[in-house]
């Protein structure tokens, strides 16, 4: 049965500096996304939907917001007696510093890997937004008798090229070569940052890599073992996005305005769970004008909102105009204010009549709690 | 069991027959309200917010949906180590068993449940009303006055008074007379059906009432008058906030749209008195370029491509392009297809209103006598271009018509 034979590890921090301003006080996994989610909800939900109920979240720093979000794991059905969810902070073994890289982080989670008593471990980069049937990935991993299986997707997407690892896959679906190109084409298969490992093999790989000064998963765990171990590819054809730069973050949020993307990501057979807030449904006023926007609950919209993603509890007053923007939880936009190409972090207060504009190239970022 | 100060007993067994097709398959407290709630969320949330953590829910009529919804009580913080929420259906004992014969009988049959917690007070609630209330204040007054029973009352207009159970009181708030739907009301204090009893007294009078074969075993009709006649001290507790009965189609419709009325103070997002509910994981709502949403409430999972005015869309509702919804409630999962027009209606769960169909009639277009809220029962399909008139209550699919 899947649930006992597979455990999950989610990397919560990976490369915080890539979306620096949104991760000043939170790990990447906690970044709000899509109106009511945090990035980690996708990885967690994908694992839970596949029956994986033993999950460890590797964190490095600034993980209070994540701990608050995860709580007992109840919202993802992970408050269990058998397995369940646990945050794996650093300093587990007697060390004097934080994890510096993936390999060190995984080595720090050795305890979890040894004790989880599973046959396989799914390692999931929290920056990956997708609704992927992890059960199917595990199935092919087992059928192929693979040591490692890498989920991959085709082609272009706006994200940081520096993080992209391409895969050359042979007819049998085996990864024969990995690449770190400076440009990719529509036909290239790229790693999604979702891997299935045989647990014993993973433990060995991590131990060896740690002892020889290994650094990243892509280089030292995957690439290093192509040709040595059986590394298979799982080709995924649904929607996916990797949040590893501000452009990708912004683009992915706006991708949700596309009905096909919504249909794919929010598949009712594999729901995306998140912490609930018990808000009232969103209220629209008599003069509200809303077009092409994704609006979460608990909002009071009395002004104009176009082409935007609005999180829970946001207030847009009469006469205010919000366009091409992403407004996170509890932001307040005063009467007659004008926002265009803005990304606002939680609880910001934009006063009446204020005009805040970014450009299509670069959004204007309003910080958490900022008053304008 | 750990002793509790107060145990709440929530009467949720009735059919709510006046809601017609809306309670055809589910009990009244499970009827959807306000976009993402069910009627039972109000007494449950009020309990937990009032510090009452032990609640018995008496079920009888079609309880499956309600049982599923309540579950272990987690959404209302009522999944506790000691106490928590308990579903109490009728059961068989050594000498057989009985269906609940009346409100008082339902409690009488569950005296053993209450006894386990050996409370000082018992709070009797019903799952019929929309209101926010701090029961602890009522219990406090009950304690202070030393009453055997405290009845929560709402001041109503003289004209309306003849629809209610009216409490006639002395200056100090003690009740000297109780009149059911009086033609000439002597007071305007209407009973809300919320009672606090001192446990020992409740036990005594429920038992006495049960031994009376002529009794209907109803609180209002039998137990309260019995206590009054016995000289027990009965006090009123005055309540003056929003309180709405949702026992009829009209009142359910009104109570829902009251959420849109700026003059009515019914904030369900109030962080100090949250109304909790059990929700399904759904994405945020999407409002399209072709949509026109005015003065409405819309819930998670909705896809709006058409027009909304003064309406409430519950979870996961789709309103296609060219369709319009006015002064109506559309319950979870329903689909209003292209060009369909819905007005002054309640559309129940998973209904499909096909293209070009018209449901409901604007009151300005017909006489007052002919006007009424239209109800389309759950799972029904209203065929293409079909017309459903005012006051109709539809339980079967409606055949489509030529355009």
XYZ file of C-alpha atoms in Angstrom:
775
model
C 0.000 0.000 0.000
C 1.379 3.324 -1.032
C 0.902 5.175 2.210
C 3.312 3.135 4.228
C 5.857 2.503 1.535
C 6.462 6.098 0.531
C 7.562 9.096 2.565
C 7.928 12.672 1.372
C 10.533 15.346 1.920
C 9.793 18.910 0.920
C 12.532 21.496 0.552
C 11.064 24.654 1.980
C 13.844 27.144 1.572
C 15.690 26.504 -1.603
C 17.276 29.666 -2.849
C 15.369 32.274 -0.873
C 17.395 35.062 -2.392
C 15.804 34.532 -5.779
C 12.545 36.100 -4.670
C 14.275 38.182 -2.070
C 11.757 40.778 -1.190
C 8.924 38.366 -0.582
C 11.148 36.115 1.504
C 12.552 38.662 3.884
C 10.602 37.182 6.732
C 9.434 33.880 5.335
C 10.762 30.857 3.525
C 9.920 30.397 -0.142
C 7.537 27.614 0.760
C 5.445 30.147 2.661
C 5.092 32.616 -0.143
C 1.406 33.393 -0.683
C 0.171 32.314 -4.077
C -3.006 32.190 -6.095
C -5.325 34.096 -3.822
C -5.412 31.717 -0.882
C -2.464 29.350 -0.993
C 1.169 29.168 0.018
C 3.573 27.514 -2.399
C 4.051 24.505 -0.140
C 0.347 23.647 -0.408
C 0.932 22.204 -3.852
C 3.688 19.830 -2.817
C 1.818 18.841 0.327
C -1.462 18.286 -1.467
C 0.165 16.298 -4.248
C 1.783 14.012 -1.668
C -1.367 13.591 0.393
C -3.501 12.936 -2.664
C -1.152 10.074 -3.553
C -1.611 8.590 -0.117
C 1.760 9.684 1.249
C 1.115 10.487 4.890
C 4.617 10.711 6.289
C 6.148 14.027 5.324
C 9.186 15.943 6.514
C 9.730 19.575 5.598
C 13.369 20.612 5.462
C 13.700 24.208 6.556
C 16.668 26.420 7.174
C 15.562 29.729 8.614
C 12.613 32.153 8.795
C 10.331 29.198 9.216
C 7.965 30.601 11.788
C 5.449 31.594 9.158
C 5.668 28.068 7.765
C 5.169 26.482 11.183
C 2.169 28.672 11.744
C 0.734 27.671 8.392
C 1.351 23.937 8.812
C 0.252 23.659 12.437
C -0.711 20.079 13.202
C -1.126 19.294 9.520
C -4.883 19.087 9.970
C -5.771 21.012 6.835
C -3.909 18.543 4.621
C -5.227 15.542 6.523
C -1.746 15.047 7.958
C -2.405 15.098 11.667
C -1.864 11.390 12.012
C -0.757 8.879 14.549
C 1.016 6.888 11.888
C 3.375 9.192 10.040
C 2.061 12.701 9.824
C 3.956 15.869 9.142
C 7.025 17.234 10.787
C 9.154 20.292 10.260
C 12.846 19.421 10.070
C 14.790 22.476 11.180
C 18.602 22.558 11.237
C 20.801 21.800 14.259
C 19.376 18.318 14.582
C 22.813 16.823 14.768
C 25.310 18.788 16.764
C 26.400 21.423 14.274
C 27.375 25.007 14.508
C 25.863 26.367 11.357
C 22.803 26.318 9.120
C 22.614 24.119 6.052
C 24.639 25.675 3.290
C 23.359 23.560 0.457
C 20.955 20.783 -0.540
C 23.278 17.945 0.304
C 23.960 19.262 3.781
C 20.240 19.782 4.246
C 19.442 16.234 3.254
C 22.251 14.973 5.449
C 20.673 16.911 8.308
C 17.439 15.035 7.655
C 19.186 11.646 7.833
C 17.267 10.801 10.970
C 13.964 11.188 9.182
C 15.168 9.224 6.169
C 16.416 6.357 8.281
C 13.417 6.161 10.556
C 10.612 6.683 8.094
C 10.538 3.015 7.295
C 9.415 3.555 3.712
C 10.606 1.901 0.533
C 10.719 5.131 -1.415
C 11.131 8.796 -0.684
C 9.652 11.567 -2.796
C 11.739 14.717 -2.679
C 9.777 17.798 -3.658
C 11.044 21.334 -4.259
C 8.428 23.605 -2.708
C 8.820 26.111 -5.509
C 7.058 23.815 -7.942
C 3.406 24.629 -8.529
C 1.578 21.798 -10.269
C -1.140 19.277 -9.709
C 0.758 16.101 -10.389
C -0.358 12.572 -9.652
C 2.542 11.481 -7.469
C 0.955 8.053 -7.307
C 1.498 7.672 -11.040
C 5.109 8.816 -10.738
C 5.749 6.277 -8.013
C 4.044 3.579 -10.039
C 6.341 4.084 -13.028
C 9.321 4.281 -10.688
C 8.435 0.885 -9.286
C 7.518 -0.625 -12.657
C 10.817 0.489 -14.129
C 12.697 -0.752 -11.093
C 14.388 2.634 -11.088
C 16.778 3.988 -8.477
C 15.773 7.555 -9.168
C 12.854 8.980 -11.116
C 12.800 12.630 -12.145
C 9.511 14.291 -13.053
C 9.982 16.588 -16.003
C 8.070 18.880 -18.299
C 8.669 20.201 -21.749
C 9.843 23.521 -22.864
C 9.692 27.137 -22.218
C 8.378 28.774 -19.146
C 9.470 31.930 -17.543
C 11.782 30.993 -14.793
C 15.366 31.414 -13.918
C 17.493 29.690 -16.541
C 20.310 29.284 -14.022
C 18.265 26.753 -12.109
C 17.147 24.754 -15.068
C 18.400 21.244 -15.580
C 17.485 19.678 -18.895
C 17.260 15.934 -19.432
C 18.185 13.836 -22.440
C 15.824 10.901 -22.333
C 16.217 7.728 -24.401
C 13.479 5.585 -25.930
C 13.081 3.565 -22.780
C 12.474 6.684 -20.737
C 15.867 6.595 -19.087
C 17.794 9.779 -18.431
C 21.098 9.473 -20.259
C 22.409 12.983 -19.903
C 21.640 16.110 -17.953
C 22.388 19.640 -19.081
C 22.595 23.143 -17.749
C 22.165 25.186 -20.904
C 22.049 28.930 -21.251
C 19.042 28.690 -23.509
C 16.308 26.149 -23.808
C 13.889 25.318 -26.562
C 10.294 24.230 -26.685
C 11.408 20.611 -27.079
C 13.730 20.360 -24.136
C 12.629 18.306 -21.142
C 13.332 20.059 -17.882
C 13.389 18.763 -14.335
C 10.445 19.867 -12.201
C 12.302 19.475 -8.948
C 10.231 16.410 -8.056
C 12.158 13.175 -7.554
C 11.437 9.658 -6.359
C 14.325 7.796 -4.756
C 14.712 4.362 -3.342
C 15.178 5.198 0.292
C 18.247 3.048 0.881
C 19.882 4.401 -2.249
C 19.068 7.971 -1.245
C 20.648 7.463 2.149
C 23.823 6.129 0.518
C 23.907 8.869 -2.085
C 23.493 11.578 0.510
C 26.134 10.119 2.826
C 28.645 9.813 0.003
C 27.885 13.196 -1.439
C 28.128 14.864 1.951
C 31.473 13.284 2.662
C 32.863 14.365 -0.671
C 31.646 17.954 -0.358
C 28.576 17.624 -2.543
C 26.444 20.692 -3.077
C 23.224 20.642 -5.097
C 20.663 18.006 -5.899
C 20.846 18.644 -9.629
C 24.637 18.375 -9.854
C 25.728 16.054 -7.126
C 22.787 13.813 -6.581
C 21.096 13.489 -9.965
C 23.706 14.308 -12.608
C 26.447 12.515 -10.727
C 24.401 9.339 -10.791
C 23.192 9.365 -14.372
C 24.903 6.408 -16.003
C 25.805 4.992 -12.595
C 22.329 4.269 -11.257
C 19.067 3.721 -13.110
C 17.641 7.209 -13.472
C 14.257 7.358 -15.196
C 12.184 10.303 -16.366
C 8.465 10.802 -15.737
C 7.045 13.046 -18.419
C 4.384 15.374 -17.074
C 2.041 17.159 -19.461
C -0.064 19.269 -17.150
C 0.459 22.830 -16.072
C 3.516 23.536 -13.976
C 5.479 26.559 -12.914
C 8.607 26.937 -10.832
C 8.772 30.000 -8.615
C 12.424 30.830 -8.742
C 12.405 34.428 -9.808
C 10.057 37.392 -9.457
C 8.967 37.153 -13.100
C 7.991 33.506 -12.735
C 6.078 34.259 -9.559
C 4.136 37.026 -11.166
C 3.469 35.135 -14.354
C 2.230 32.037 -12.533
C -0.237 34.035 -10.489
C -1.651 35.597 -13.637
C -1.698 32.195 -15.342
C -4.533 31.395 -12.955
C -6.733 33.793 -14.892
C -6.729 31.208 -17.671
C -9.625 28.735 -17.283
C -7.525 25.841 -18.622
C -4.849 26.412 -16.008
C -7.452 26.566 -13.258
C -9.048 23.384 -14.478
C -5.705 21.627 -14.472
C -4.368 22.885 -11.157
C -7.604 22.722 -9.216
C -8.634 19.248 -10.199
C -11.487 18.202 -7.884
C -10.171 14.639 -7.837
C -6.879 15.840 -6.392
C -7.762 19.019 -4.495
C -5.167 21.536 -3.374
C -5.595 21.965 0.368
C -4.628 24.949 2.439
C -5.218 26.487 5.846
C -8.731 27.907 6.033
C -9.639 31.240 7.481
C -13.396 30.999 8.012
C -14.107 34.166 6.045
C -17.468 35.210 4.714
C -17.981 34.957 0.947
C -16.738 37.988 -0.939
C -19.049 40.937 -1.094
C -19.408 43.081 -4.183
C -20.805 46.605 -3.873
C -23.260 48.424 -6.053
C -20.536 50.205 -7.987
C -18.044 47.387 -8.164
C -16.603 46.558 -11.536
C -14.609 43.358 -11.714
C -13.169 41.873 -14.877
C -10.899 38.929 -15.507
C -9.811 38.520 -11.925
C -9.326 35.800 -9.362
C -10.839 36.815 -6.042
C -10.558 34.924 -2.745
C -13.088 34.978 0.085
C -13.640 37.583 2.744
C -13.062 40.486 0.382
C -15.134 43.606 0.114
C -14.919 44.922 -3.424
C -16.541 48.280 -4.011
C -14.265 49.634 -6.683
C -12.718 48.408 -9.906
C -10.542 45.322 -10.204
C -9.172 44.126 -13.527
C -6.746 41.397 -14.541
C -5.710 40.855 -10.974
C -5.276 38.212 -8.295
C -6.843 39.241 -5.004
C -6.190 37.300 -1.802
C -8.458 36.792 1.222
C -9.814 39.687 3.204
C -8.798 42.432 0.792
C -10.790 45.668 0.738
C -11.053 47.762 -2.381
C -12.958 50.961 -1.650
C -15.287 52.913 -3.915
C -13.611 54.613 -6.811
C -10.396 52.692 -6.324
C -8.908 51.058 -9.406
C -6.711 47.959 -9.184
C -5.270 46.589 -12.407
C -2.719 43.940 -13.333
C -1.894 43.499 -9.686
C -1.468 40.870 -7.010
C -2.821 41.924 -3.619
C -2.112 39.568 -0.735
C -4.112 38.927 2.398
C -5.949 41.783 4.147
C -4.563 44.559 1.970
C -6.674 47.689 2.082
C -7.026 49.992 -0.921
C -8.549 53.357 -0.065
C -11.117 55.419 -1.939
C -9.993 56.585 -5.321
C -6.577 54.968 -5.064
C -5.047 53.665 -8.281
C -2.848 50.577 -8.451
C -1.349 49.240 -11.651
C 1.239 46.456 -11.945
C 1.594 46.220 -8.193
C 2.430 43.266 -5.981
C 1.434 44.008 -2.435
C 2.419 41.879 0.519
C -0.012 41.220 3.386
C -1.742 43.843 5.485
C -0.541 46.837 3.479
C -2.684 49.945 3.679
C -2.890 52.084 0.565
C -4.528 55.350 1.470
C -7.278 57.100 -0.427
C -6.236 58.789 -3.643
C -2.776 57.223 -3.658
C -1.391 56.262 -7.051
C 1.034 53.337 -7.165
C 2.249 52.075 -10.497
C 4.792 49.558 -11.625
C 5.429 48.438 -15.179
C 4.736 45.298 -17.113
C 8.454 44.555 -16.858
C 8.797 45.184 -13.176
C 5.981 45.259 -10.658
C 5.986 47.783 -7.845
C 6.376 45.832 -4.637
C 4.579 47.034 -1.516
C 6.034 45.523 1.627
C 4.159 43.671 4.364
C 2.206 46.094 6.509
C 3.414 49.103 4.606
C 1.301 52.252 4.764
C 1.078 54.411 1.679
C -16.640 11.983 32.555
C -15.438 15.384 33.639
C -18.183 17.565 35.067
C -19.322 20.405 32.862
C -20.996 23.619 33.922
C -23.375 23.585 31.000
C -24.326 21.063 28.345
C -26.094 22.270 25.215
C -28.749 20.159 23.527
C -29.480 21.132 19.949
C -32.814 19.989 18.550
C -32.084 19.098 14.943
C -34.586 16.350 14.333
C -37.413 18.145 12.625
C -38.290 17.913 8.979
C -38.817 21.594 8.403
C -41.652 20.678 6.088
C -42.447 24.289 5.267
C -39.153 24.440 3.402
C -40.654 21.914 1.048
C -38.300 20.513 -1.515
C -35.260 22.079 0.185
C -35.655 19.593 3.016
C -36.781 16.756 0.801
C -33.472 14.987 1.260
C -31.848 16.729 4.200
C -32.779 17.947 7.669
C -33.426 21.655 8.103
C -30.245 22.449 10.053
C -28.248 21.095 7.104
C -29.860 23.526 4.659
C -27.254 25.772 3.036
C -27.125 29.435 3.999
C -25.110 32.518 3.188
C -22.866 31.106 0.474
C -20.811 28.677 2.503
C -22.663 27.937 5.701
C -25.417 25.675 6.915
C -28.052 26.738 9.391
C -26.514 24.581 12.107
C -23.277 26.605 11.947
C -24.982 29.318 13.953
C -25.922 27.464 17.117
C -22.668 25.473 16.922
C -20.476 28.543 16.503
C -22.424 30.380 19.170
C -21.762 27.479 21.547
C -18.059 27.355 20.983
C -17.707 31.135 21.100
C -19.693 31.158 24.347
C -17.331 28.674 25.932
C -19.728 25.738 25.744
C -17.742 22.735 24.546
C -20.257 19.923 25.063
C -23.108 19.769 22.605
C -25.586 16.995 21.936
C -27.275 17.204 18.545
C -30.605 15.416 18.466
C -31.280 14.078 15.026
C -34.148 12.125 13.592
C -35.321 13.202 10.144
C -32.927 12.361 7.292
C -29.768 12.886 9.313
C -27.128 11.573 6.884
C -26.060 14.883 5.397
C -26.099 16.485 8.817
C -24.052 13.684 10.364
C -21.459 13.937 7.602
C -21.354 17.671 7.933
C -20.930 17.735 11.701
C -18.499 14.816 11.780
C -16.339 14.981 14.870
C -16.963 18.697 15.246
C -13.477 19.897 14.276
C -14.512 22.895 12.154
C -16.285 24.417 15.192
C -13.480 23.532 17.602
C -15.806 20.941 19.077
C -13.591 17.891 18.634
C -12.432 17.743 22.228
C -10.809 15.303 24.642
C -13.627 15.929 27.126
C -17.056 16.824 25.870
C -17.233 17.931 22.264
C -20.082 17.375 19.870
C -22.200 14.222 19.900
C -24.859 13.173 17.428
C -27.790 11.678 19.335
C -30.263 9.725 17.251
C -33.127 7.756 18.826
C -31.852 4.400 20.076
C -32.973 1.041 21.413
C -32.588 0.191 25.081
C -33.274 -3.046 26.918
C -36.985 -2.376 26.899
C -37.086 -1.245 23.289
C -37.010 2.321 22.061
C -38.994 5.125 20.553
C -38.760 7.812 17.966
C -38.588 11.280 19.450
C -42.204 12.271 20.019
C -41.662 15.946 20.702
C -38.984 18.425 21.680
C -39.218 17.575 25.353
C -39.335 13.865 24.674
C -36.130 14.065 22.655
C -34.353 15.528 25.658
C -36.080 13.108 28.033
C -34.730 10.156 26.059
C -31.239 11.581 26.414
C -31.210 12.343 30.109
C -28.544 9.684 30.501
C -26.282 11.469 28.042
C -26.578 14.706 29.983
C -26.124 12.866 33.290
C -22.661 11.742 32.196
C -21.499 15.324 32.452
C -23.512 16.074 35.579
C -23.912 19.716 34.580
C -25.421 22.519 36.579
C -27.307 23.882 33.627
C -28.692 22.629 30.346
C -29.071 24.908 27.331
C -31.772 23.922 24.863
C -31.291 25.211 21.331
C -32.866 24.638 17.982
C -31.220 24.569 14.569
C -33.761 26.870 12.979
C -32.442 30.356 13.308
C -29.781 32.703 12.045
C -28.312 34.739 14.902
C -25.155 35.471 16.856
C -25.547 35.142 20.608
C -23.328 34.830 23.650
C -25.083 32.107 25.641
C -22.744 32.589 28.585
C -24.447 35.876 29.379
C -27.823 34.152 29.465
C -26.439 31.440 31.720
C -24.940 34.093 33.966
C -28.295 35.787 34.381
C -29.929 32.432 35.049
C -27.388 31.752 37.752
C -27.772 35.141 39.354
C -31.561 35.064 39.490
C -31.671 31.479 40.753
C -34.367 30.700 38.208
C -35.482 27.181 37.370
C -35.735 28.162 33.722
C -34.663 31.182 31.717
C -36.243 31.828 28.363
C -34.612 34.021 25.761
C -37.014 36.555 24.295
C -36.997 39.071 21.499
C -39.179 42.139 21.483
C -41.449 42.035 18.449
C -44.042 44.448 17.105
C -47.600 44.224 18.395
C -48.836 43.105 14.975
C -46.322 40.276 14.836
C -46.819 39.188 18.414
C -49.729 36.917 17.582
C -47.379 34.668 15.575
C -45.221 33.815 18.554
C -45.219 32.274 21.968
C -45.507 35.374 24.132
C -44.127 35.755 27.672
C -46.074 37.975 30.023
C -43.722 39.258 32.691
C -43.566 41.171 35.915
C -41.333 44.186 36.273
C -38.433 42.096 37.451
C -38.526 39.950 34.318
C -40.138 36.942 35.944
C -42.766 35.246 33.834
C -46.267 34.925 35.198
C -48.008 33.764 32.062
C -47.224 32.145 28.767
C -49.545 32.500 25.769
C -49.094 30.606 22.541
C -49.965 32.800 19.505
C -52.331 35.058 21.454
C -55.024 36.957 19.527
C -54.714 39.856 21.949
C -51.123 39.830 23.110
C -50.474 41.299 26.543
C -46.786 41.742 25.871
C -44.387 41.865 22.975
C -41.767 39.506 24.304
C -41.582 36.559 21.928
C -39.964 33.299 22.914
C -36.938 32.424 20.773
C -37.054 28.743 21.663
C -33.772 29.066 23.592
C -33.967 27.858 27.195
C -31.555 27.480 30.076
C -32.715 25.004 32.698
C -31.242 24.122 36.029
C -30.425 20.454 35.566
C -32.251 19.109 38.591
C -35.408 20.984 37.637
C -35.218 19.853 34.022
C -34.892 16.229 35.073
C -37.874 16.558 37.395
C -40.245 18.162 34.939
C -39.260 16.117 31.901
C -39.953 12.994 33.893
C -43.261 14.337 35.145
C -44.250 15.388 31.638
C -43.254 12.035 30.219
C -45.489 10.261 32.720
C -48.435 12.226 31.419
C -49.968 10.240 28.547
C -51.947 13.235 27.308
C -48.910 15.398 26.839
C -47.431 16.229 23.447
C -44.044 16.261 25.140
C -43.273 19.666 23.775
C -41.345 22.324 25.674
C -43.491 25.273 24.705
C -46.818 23.492 24.917
C -46.283 21.295 27.916
C -43.119 21.569 29.969
C -42.923 25.334 30.316
C -46.587 25.720 31.344
C -46.168 22.807 33.762
C -43.265 24.530 35.490
C -45.085 27.829 35.521
C -48.165 26.301 37.107
C -45.985 24.706 39.715
C -44.775 28.112 40.812
C -41.240 27.686 39.548
C -39.257 30.882 39.020
C -39.049 31.470 35.262
C -37.166 34.471 33.943
C -36.863 36.109 30.544
C -33.500 36.948 29.052
C -33.785 39.843 26.664
C -32.037 39.568 23.324
C -32.004 42.449 20.878
C -29.668 41.616 18.001
C -30.451 40.118 14.626
C -32.447 36.909 14.867
C -34.216 35.341 11.944
C -36.296 32.240 11.634
C -35.594 30.319 8.456
C -38.499 27.905 8.549
C -40.208 28.958 5.344
C -38.992 29.459 1.806
C -39.675 33.183 2.044
C -37.903 33.662 5.335
C -34.896 31.588 4.210
C -34.622 33.683 1.078
C -34.961 36.903 3.055
C -32.499 35.861 5.727
C -29.922 35.132 3.060
C -30.395 38.415 1.246
C -30.285 40.223 4.597
C -26.532 39.639 4.331
C -26.532 42.125 1.459
C -28.632 44.703 3.258
C -26.381 47.510 4.498
C -28.912 48.424 7.185
C -28.663 45.004 8.786
C -25.762 44.205 11.039
C -24.923 40.588 10.357
C -21.184 40.340 9.982
C -20.192 36.701 9.782
C -16.514 37.553 9.396
C -16.408 39.305 12.769
C -13.130 38.041 14.210
C -14.586 38.297 17.708
C -17.539 36.091 16.948
C -16.650 33.909 14.019
C -19.204 31.715 12.368
C -17.385 28.517 11.493
C -18.297 26.015 8.842
C -16.948 22.899 7.202
C -15.692 23.716 3.753
C -14.497 21.827 0.743
C -11.092 22.668 -0.760
C -11.882 24.953 -3.681
C -9.954 27.620 -5.584
C -10.819 31.328 -5.366
C -13.689 32.581 -7.521
C -13.084 33.807 -11.018
C -14.930 36.808 -12.424
C -14.575 37.021 -16.212
C -14.401 39.953 -18.603
C -17.970 39.270 -19.694
C -19.235 39.243 -16.117
C -21.101 41.992 -14.386
C -21.262 41.508 -10.632
C -23.148 43.986 -8.501
C -24.233 43.969 -4.906
C -23.792 40.245 -4.405
C -21.953 37.626 -2.383
C -19.819 35.095 -4.223
C -18.060 32.093 -2.695
C -14.944 30.015 -3.510
C -14.944 27.850 -6.605
C -17.420 29.991 -8.528
C -16.885 30.856 -12.180
C -18.848 33.934 -13.175
C -19.166 34.877 -16.826
C -22.659 36.370 -16.608
C -24.478 39.012 -14.600
C -25.311 39.021 -10.899
C -27.433 41.482 -8.997
C -28.377 41.271 -5.323
C -27.759 37.563 -5.215
C -25.717 34.958 -3.409
C -23.652 32.353 -5.228
C -22.721 29.435 -2.999
C -19.640 27.254 -3.538
C -18.657 25.999 -6.949
C -21.447 27.687 -8.934
C -21.038 28.500 -12.611
C -22.906 31.358 -14.267
C -22.225 31.270 -17.992
C -22.015 34.183 -20.383
C -25.274 35.936 -21.070
C -26.920 34.330 -18.048
C -28.236 36.506 -15.260
C -29.046 35.939 -11.607
C -31.103 38.537 -9.766
C -32.379 38.538 -6.198
C -31.687 34.847 -5.960
C -29.762 32.205 -4.093
C -27.795 29.656 -6.071
C -26.643 26.760 -3.921
C -23.456 24.689 -4.248
C -22.547 23.108 -7.563
C -25.394 24.581 -9.599
C -24.836 25.667 -13.189
C -26.711 28.507 -14.849
C -26.123 28.149 -18.547
C -25.831 30.662 -21.359
C -28.658 33.126 -21.604
C -30.642 31.626 -18.729
C -32.394 34.059 -16.447
C -32.885 33.384 -12.767
C -34.745 35.838 -10.578
C -36.379 35.818 -7.164
C -35.556 32.136 -6.786
C -33.756 29.612 -4.683
C -31.763 27.227 -6.850
C -30.783 24.190 -4.773
C -27.569 22.127 -4.993
C -26.353 20.702 -8.289
C -29.251 22.097 -10.299
C -28.674 22.757 -13.983
C -30.619 25.600 -15.544
C -30.194 25.020 -19.258
C -29.610 27.646 -21.911
C -32.295 30.233 -22.351
C -34.466 28.976 -19.498
C -36.260 31.415 -17.235
C -36.773 30.677 -13.575
C -38.800 32.917 -11.307
C -40.721 36.134 -11.847
C -39.995 39.730 -10.894
C -42.618 40.961 -8.363
C -43.190 44.129 -10.359
C -44.448 42.011 -13.233
C -47.274 40.233 -11.447
C -49.810 40.820 -8.735
C -48.831 40.573 -5.105
C -51.033 37.511 -4.685
C -49.378 35.694 -7.526
C -45.855 36.518 -6.526
C -43.669 34.169 -4.541
C -40.151 32.793 -4.470
C -39.530 29.974 -6.915
C -37.637 26.938 -5.666
C -35.817 24.452 -7.853
C -35.034 21.313 -5.823
C -31.594 19.743 -5.670
C -30.294 17.893 -8.711
C -33.101 19.069 -10.976
C -32.462 20.063 -14.583
C -34.548 22.882 -16.005
C -34.610 22.265 -19.748
C -33.590 24.626 -22.531
C -35.858 27.644 -22.850
C -38.224 26.272 -20.209
C -40.132 28.705 -18.047
C -40.717 28.207 -14.352
C -43.153 30.651 -12.810
C -43.479 32.369 -9.467
C -44.082 30.390 -6.264
C -43.424 27.075 -7.987
C -41.577 24.327 -6.170
C -39.917 21.958 -8.630
C -38.853 18.445 -7.673
C -38.624 16.845 -11.103
C -36.705 17.783 -14.243
C -38.464 20.374 -16.360
C -38.724 19.611 -20.071
C -37.102 22.004 -22.459
C -39.083 24.044 -24.952
C -38.547 25.535 -28.353
C -36.978 28.959 -28.227
